[in-house]
mmCIF file of C-alpha atoms in Angstrom:
data_model
loop_
_atom_site.group_PDB
_atom_site.id
_atom_site.type_symbol
_atom_site.label_atom_id
_atom_site.label_comp_id
_atom_site.label_asym_id
_atom_site.label_seq_id
_atom_site.Cartn_x
_atom_site.Cartn_y
_atom_site.Cartn_z
ATOM 1 C CA MET M 231 -96.415 -135.150 5.494
ATOM 2 C CA ALA M 232 -92.962 -134.459 6.987
ATOM 3 C CA ILE M 233 -91.468 -133.866 3.532
ATOM 4 C CA ALA M 234 -94.324 -131.575 2.511
ATOM 5 C CA SER M 235 -93.937 -129.547 5.726
ATOM 6 C CA ALA M 236 -90.170 -129.201 5.147
ATOM 7 C CA LEU M 237 -90.668 -128.010 1.577
ATOM 8 C CA GLU M 238 -93.275 -125.479 2.693
ATOM 9 C CA TRP M 239 -90.886 -124.176 5.406
ATOM 10 C CA TRP M 240 -88.070 -123.645 2.864
ATOM 11 C CA ARG M 241 -90.465 -121.970 0.423
ATOM 12 C CA ASP M 242 -91.629 -119.554 3.123
ATOM 13 C CA ALA M 243 -87.959 -118.824 3.856
ATOM 14 C CA GLY M 244 -87.492 -117.725 0.243
ATOM 15 C CA VAL M 245 -85.437 -120.720 -0.931
ATOM 16 C CA GLU M 246 -86.559 -121.552 -4.485
ATOM 17 C CA THR M 247 -83.592 -123.600 -5.828
ATOM 18 C CA LEU M 248 -81.346 -126.388 -4.562
ATOM 19 C CA GLN M 249 -78.132 -125.135 -3.011
ATOM 20 C CA ASP M 250 -74.644 -126.718 -2.860
ATOM 21 C CA ASP M 251 -71.623 -125.922 -0.707
ATOM 22 C CA ALA M 252 -69.366 -125.693 -3.814
ATOM 23 C CA PRO M 253 -70.040 -123.252 -6.668
ATOM 24 C CA HIS M 254 -71.326 -124.871 -9.878
ATOM 25 C CA ASP M 255 -71.096 -123.492 -13.422
ATOM 26 C CA TRP M 256 -74.566 -124.250 -14.736
ATOM 27 C CA LEU M 257 -73.636 -122.914 -18.198
ATOM 28 C CA ALA M 258 -70.649 -125.241 -18.653
ATOM 29 C CA ARG M 259 -70.856 -128.030 -21.238
ATOM 30 C CA PRO M 260 -71.456 -131.537 -19.818
ATOM 31 C CA VAL M 261 -68.313 -133.609 -19.345
ATOM 32 C CA ALA M 262 -67.887 -136.110 -22.166
ATOM 33 C CA MET M 263 -68.174 -139.775 -21.198
ATOM 34 C CA PRO M 264 -64.779 -141.531 -21.351
ATOM 35 C CA GLU M 265 -64.393 -143.548 -24.562
ATOM 36 C CA ALA M 266 -64.001 -146.868 -22.764
ATOM 37 C CA VAL M 267 -67.136 -146.248 -20.701
ATOM 38 C CA ALA M 268 -69.037 -145.178 -23.816
ATOM 39 C CA LYS M 269 -68.047 -148.372 -25.663
ATOM 40 C CA ALA M 270 -69.037 -150.538 -22.703
ATOM 41 C CA ALA M 271 -72.401 -148.792 -22.531
ATOM 42 C CA ALA M 272 -72.938 -149.335 -26.264
ATOM 43 C CA VAL M 273 -72.146 -153.044 -25.953
ATOM 44 C CA ALA M 274 -74.495 -153.405 -22.999
ATOM 45 C CA ALA M 275 -77.255 -151.672 -24.958
ATOM 46 C CA ALA M 276 -76.753 -153.781 -28.106
ATOM 47 C CA PRO M 277 -79.378 -156.506 -28.565
ATOM 48 C CA ALA M 278 -78.192 -160.104 -28.189
ATOM 49 C CA GLU M 279 -77.504 -161.862 -31.491
ATOM 50 C CA ILE M 280 -80.105 -164.428 -32.488
ATOM 51 C CA LEU M 281 -78.793 -167.078 -34.873
ATOM 52 C CA PRO M 282 -81.123 -169.237 -37.006
ATOM 53 C CA THR M 283 -82.442 -172.189 -35.047
ATOM 54 C CA THR M 284 -82.883 -174.751 -37.831
ATOM 55 C CA LEU M 285 -80.048 -176.437 -39.709
ATOM 56 C CA GLU M 286 -81.325 -175.386 -43.119
ATOM 57 C CA ASP M 287 -81.777 -171.745 -42.123
ATOM 58 C CA PHE M 288 -78.418 -171.603 -40.362
ATOM 59 C CA VAL M 289 -76.512 -173.000 -43.347
ATOM 60 C CA ALA M 290 -78.237 -170.460 -45.601
ATOM 61 C CA TRP M 291 -77.284 -167.678 -43.157
ATOM 62 C CA ARG M 292 -73.735 -169.050 -42.888
ATOM 63 C CA MET M 293 -73.304 -168.881 -46.658
ATOM 64 C CA GLY M 294 -74.851 -165.433 -46.915
ATOM 65 C CA PRO M 295 -73.553 -161.861 -46.572
ATOM 66 C CA ALA M 296 -73.256 -162.133 -42.762
ATOM 67 C CA ALA M 297 -70.503 -164.775 -43.014
ATOM 68 C CA PRO M 298 -67.251 -163.451 -41.480
ATOM 69 C CA GLU M 299 -65.325 -165.015 -44.382
ATOM 70 C CA ASN M 300 -67.011 -162.783 -46.971
ATOM 71 C CA GLY M 301 -64.178 -160.304 -46.562
ATOM 72 C CA TRP M 302 -61.572 -162.920 -47.506
ATOM 73 C CA HIS M 303 -62.430 -162.715 -51.224
ATOM 74 C CA THR M 304 -62.223 -166.494 -51.717
ATOM 75 C CA PRO M 305 -65.072 -168.909 -52.539
ATOM 76 C CA LEU M 306 -67.411 -170.040 -49.773
ATOM 77 C CA ILE M 307 -67.728 -173.833 -49.611
ATOM 78 C CA ALA M 308 -70.982 -175.057 -48.047
ATOM 79 C CA PRO M 309 -71.250 -177.960 -45.601
ATOM 80 C CA ARG M 310 -72.942 -181.063 -46.901
ATOM 81 C CA GLY M 311 -74.544 -184.186 -45.483
ATOM 82 C CA PRO M 312 -77.639 -185.687 -43.862
ATOM 83 C CA ALA M 313 -79.365 -183.920 -40.971
ATOM 84 C CA HIS M 314 -79.014 -187.045 -38.804
ATOM 85 C CA PRO M 315 -75.588 -188.420 -39.742
ATOM 86 C CA LYS M 316 -73.746 -191.380 -38.264
ATOM 87 C CA LEU M 317 -70.659 -189.183 -38.016
ATOM 88 C CA VAL M 318 -70.010 -185.432 -38.217
ATOM 89 C CA VAL M 319 -66.646 -184.343 -39.598
ATOM 90 C CA PHE M 320 -65.376 -180.783 -39.244
ATOM 91 C CA SER M 321 -62.163 -179.703 -40.953
ATOM 92 C CA ASP M 322 -60.341 -176.456 -40.324
ATOM 93 C CA MET M 323 -61.047 -174.877 -43.746
ATOM 94 C CA PRO M 324 -61.458 -175.810 -47.410
ATOM 95 C CA CYS M 325 -58.352 -177.055 -49.196
ATOM 96 C CA ALA M 326 -56.848 -174.950 -51.974
ATOM 97 C CA GLU M 327 -58.129 -177.410 -54.608
ATOM 98 C CA ASP M 328 -61.704 -177.604 -53.245
ATOM 99 C CA VAL M 329 -64.234 -176.150 -55.687
ATOM 100 C CA ASP M 330 -67.421 -178.226 -55.744
ATOM 101 C CA GLY M 331 -67.311 -179.141 -52.064
ATOM 102 C CA LEU M 332 -65.099 -179.835 -49.092
ATOM 103 C CA LEU M 333 -62.352 -182.425 -49.533
ATOM 104 C CA THR M 334 -62.898 -182.980 -53.255
ATOM 105 C CA GLY M 335 -59.252 -182.935 -54.388
ATOM 106 C CA PRO M 336 -56.297 -185.197 -53.504
ATOM 107 C CA SER M 337 -56.991 -184.720 -49.787
ATOM 108 C CA GLY M 338 -60.535 -185.835 -50.474
ATOM 109 C CA ARG M 339 -59.413 -189.122 -51.941
ATOM 110 C CA MET M 340 -57.397 -189.774 -48.803
ATOM 111 C CA PHE M 341 -60.459 -188.822 -46.737
ATOM 112 C CA ASP M 342 -62.611 -191.311 -48.644
ATOM 113 C CA ARG M 343 -60.112 -194.063 -47.848
ATOM 114 C CA MET M 344 -60.199 -193.053 -44.167
ATOM 115 C CA LEU M 345 -63.994 -193.375 -44.130
ATOM 116 C CA ALA M 346 -63.904 -196.698 -45.951
ATOM 117 C CA ALA M 347 -61.480 -198.031 -43.330
ATOM 118 C CA ILE M 348 -64.188 -197.624 -40.673
ATOM 119 C CA GLY M 349 -67.042 -198.797 -42.892
ATOM 120 C CA LEU M 350 -68.465 -195.404 -43.902
ATOM 121 C CA ASP M 351 -68.779 -193.273 -47.021
ATOM 122 C CA ARG M 352 -69.557 -189.615 -47.738
ATOM 123 C CA ASP M 353 -73.289 -190.187 -47.995
ATOM 124 C CA SER M 354 -73.437 -191.276 -44.357
ATOM 125 C CA VAL M 355 -71.456 -188.403 -42.824
ATOM 126 C CA TYR M 356 -71.994 -184.671 -42.435
ATOM 127 C CA LEU M 357 -68.962 -182.703 -43.607
ATOM 128 C CA GLY M 358 -68.442 -179.102 -42.495
ATOM 129 C CA SER M 359 -65.600 -176.756 -41.659
ATOM 130 C CA LEU M 360 -64.657 -174.191 -39.045
ATOM 131 C CA ALA M 361 -64.091 -171.605 -41.780
ATOM 132 C CA VAL M 362 -66.298 -171.889 -44.859
ATOM 133 C CA ALA M 363 -63.648 -170.210 -47.034
ATOM 134 C CA ARG M 364 -59.894 -170.564 -47.302
ATOM 135 C CA PRO M 365 -57.894 -167.434 -46.410
ATOM 136 C CA ILE M 366 -55.424 -166.363 -49.079
ATOM 137 C CA THR M 367 -52.662 -166.895 -46.506
ATOM 138 C CA GLY M 368 -53.882 -170.413 -45.733
ATOM 139 C CA ARG M 369 -54.221 -169.483 -42.046
ATOM 140 C CA ILE M 370 -57.359 -168.387 -40.196
ATOM 141 C CA PRO M 371 -56.890 -164.817 -38.907
ATOM 142 C CA PRO M 372 -56.431 -165.074 -35.106
ATOM 143 C CA GLU M 373 -58.800 -162.160 -34.497
ATOM 144 C CA GLN M 374 -61.618 -164.029 -36.272
ATOM 145 C CA GLU M 375 -61.034 -167.511 -34.873
ATOM 146 C CA GLY M 376 -63.152 -166.973 -31.753
ATOM 147 C CA ARG M 377 -66.146 -165.875 -33.824
ATOM 148 C CA LEU M 378 -65.781 -168.876 -36.149
ATOM 149 C CA ILE M 379 -65.612 -171.250 -33.177
ATOM 150 C CA GLN M 380 -68.795 -169.699 -31.779
ATOM 151 C CA LEU M 381 -70.574 -170.264 -35.111
ATOM 152 C CA ALA M 382 -69.240 -173.821 -35.420
ATOM 153 C CA ARG M 383 -70.562 -174.675 -31.965
ATOM 154 C CA HIS M 384 -73.979 -173.334 -32.881
ATOM 155 C CA HIS M 385 -73.835 -175.346 -36.101
ATOM 156 C CA LEU M 386 -73.024 -178.511 -34.158
ATOM 157 C CA SER M 387 -75.754 -177.816 -31.601
ATOM 158 C CA LEU M 388 -78.238 -178.108 -34.473
ATOM 159 C CA LEU M 389 -76.720 -181.443 -35.542
ATOM 160 C CA LYS M 390 -76.281 -182.874 -32.022
ATOM 161 C CA PRO M 391 -73.639 -185.374 -33.168
ATOM 162 C CA GLU M 392 -73.009 -188.567 -31.256
ATOM 163 C CA ARG M 393 -69.569 -188.816 -32.897
ATOM 164 C CA LEU M 394 -67.426 -185.949 -34.122
ATOM 165 C CA LEU M 395 -64.145 -186.111 -36.041
ATOM 166 C CA LEU M 396 -62.096 -182.895 -36.044
ATOM 167 C CA LEU M 397 -59.443 -182.521 -38.737
ATOM 168 C CA GLY M 398 -56.673 -180.012 -38.110
ATOM 169 C CA GLN M 399 -55.632 -178.032 -35.034
ATOM 170 C CA PRO M 400 -57.926 -175.014 -35.617
ATOM 171 C CA ALA M 401 -60.949 -177.352 -35.807
ATOM 172 C CA GLU M 402 -59.767 -179.066 -32.624
ATOM 173 C CA ARG M 403 -60.359 -175.821 -30.736
ATOM 174 C CA ILE M 404 -64.110 -176.170 -31.302
ATOM 175 C CA VAL M 405 -64.067 -178.489 -28.290
ATOM 176 C CA ASP M 406 -61.265 -176.643 -26.491
ATOM 177 C CA GLY M 407 -58.650 -179.089 -27.759
ATOM 178 C CA THR M 408 -58.781 -182.872 -27.521
ATOM 179 C CA ALA M 409 -55.005 -183.393 -27.783
ATOM 180 C CA ASN M 410 -55.377 -185.814 -30.697
ATOM 181 C CA GLY M 411 -57.272 -188.203 -28.463
ATOM 182 C CA LEU M 412 -60.804 -189.050 -27.381
ATOM 183 C CA ASP M 413 -63.069 -186.897 -25.249
ATOM 184 C CA ASP M 414 -66.755 -187.050 -24.371
ATOM 185 C CA VAL M 415 -67.931 -183.448 -24.559
ATOM 186 C CA ASN M 416 -71.233 -181.809 -23.668
ATOM 187 C CA LEU M 417 -71.197 -178.652 -25.763
ATOM 188 C CA PHE M 418 -73.918 -179.293 -28.308
ATOM 189 C CA GLY M 419 -76.963 -180.262 -26.298
ATOM 190 C CA CYS M 420 -75.881 -183.903 -26.146
ATOM 191 C CA THR M 421 -72.934 -186.093 -25.190
ATOM 192 C CA THR M 422 -70.542 -186.286 -28.123
ATOM 193 C CA ARG M 423 -67.580 -188.592 -28.594
ATOM 194 C CA ALA M 424 -65.016 -186.236 -30.145
ATOM 195 C CA VAL M 425 -61.762 -187.283 -31.754
ATOM 196 C CA ALA M 426 -59.153 -184.912 -33.170
ATOM 197 C CA SER M 427 -56.869 -186.119 -35.922
ATOM 198 C CA PHE M 428 -54.537 -184.970 -38.672
ATOM 199 C CA HIS M 429 -56.106 -183.318 -41.691
ATOM 200 C CA PRO M 430 -55.735 -185.594 -44.748
ATOM 201 C CA ARG M 431 -53.508 -182.976 -46.375
ATOM 202 C CA PHE M 432 -50.848 -183.905 -43.809
ATOM 203 C CA LEU M 433 -51.071 -187.674 -44.222
ATOM 204 C CA ASP M 434 -48.214 -188.025 -46.689
ATOM 205 C CA ARG M 435 -45.972 -189.349 -43.884
ATOM 206 C CA PRO M 436 -46.300 -193.000 -42.759
ATOM 207 C CA ALA M 437 -46.040 -192.025 -39.082
ATOM 208 C CA ALA M 438 -48.939 -189.578 -39.470
ATOM 209 C CA LYS M 439 -51.047 -192.201 -41.244
ATOM 210 C CA SER M 440 -50.428 -194.679 -38.429
ATOM 211 C CA GLU M 441 -51.452 -192.135 -35.812
ATOM 212 C CA ALA M 442 -54.564 -191.147 -37.779
ATOM 213 C CA TRP M 443 -55.588 -194.805 -37.999
ATOM 214 C CA LYS M 444 -55.361 -195.165 -34.211
ATOM 215 C CA GLN M 445 -57.527 -192.078 -33.791
ATOM 216 C CA LEU M 446 -60.131 -193.358 -36.240
ATOM 217 C CA LEU M 447 -60.368 -196.594 -34.278
ATOM 218 C CA LEU M 448 -61.392 -194.572 -31.236
ATOM 219 C CA LEU M 449 -64.525 -193.550 -33.110
ATOM 220 C CA THR M 450 -65.505 -197.137 -33.833
ATOM 221 C CA ARG M 451 -65.931 -198.137 -30.194
ATOM 222 C CA GLY M 452 -69.541 -199.198 -30.165
ATOM 223 C CA SER M 453 -71.518 -199.126 -33.403
ATOM 224 C CA LEU M 454 -71.327 -196.438 -36.046
#
């Protein structure tokens, strides 16, 4: 009632528009939103990304046109292995000689010997990679690494591995770095024993082989 009475009083006084102490150019063009503010508003308005929630669908999506590596113009190499593996192995990227699958060249033969040393073979492990293609430079572009880590973590959350072997420093960053040692991590909807080790392509030195053997033994604590 008080507001209605005030409005009626101003109308009787002949005031028909809002007034301001400072003059205002009503015909002027609106001030453009600063670019940074406009970008922030666009990001806030963008819908949250929804990734496939089953392993099969995610792998199909990962190997499809949405894969960040599609712009690298090199072959995409799909992950392979059982849905409930005894061990999940993630390398940094395919090797230059990989064609039919990950670790299928000389590095793959070394990898097979590593698995045999702890009583496993390829059929019992799930083998994936941080990047599903190999950059022409042989190095993952720094500006894309964060996105690939995000996708790898989602991938692993669908596998929920009890044991995870990370080969190569870029792959190590999936769990924020394990310093070539053993960590129990809780990033994938379960507790995972994660070990980072040398990629087989770097095991041509006896000292590296010795260190890799020590790291593999960390995975064998308990039963595999």
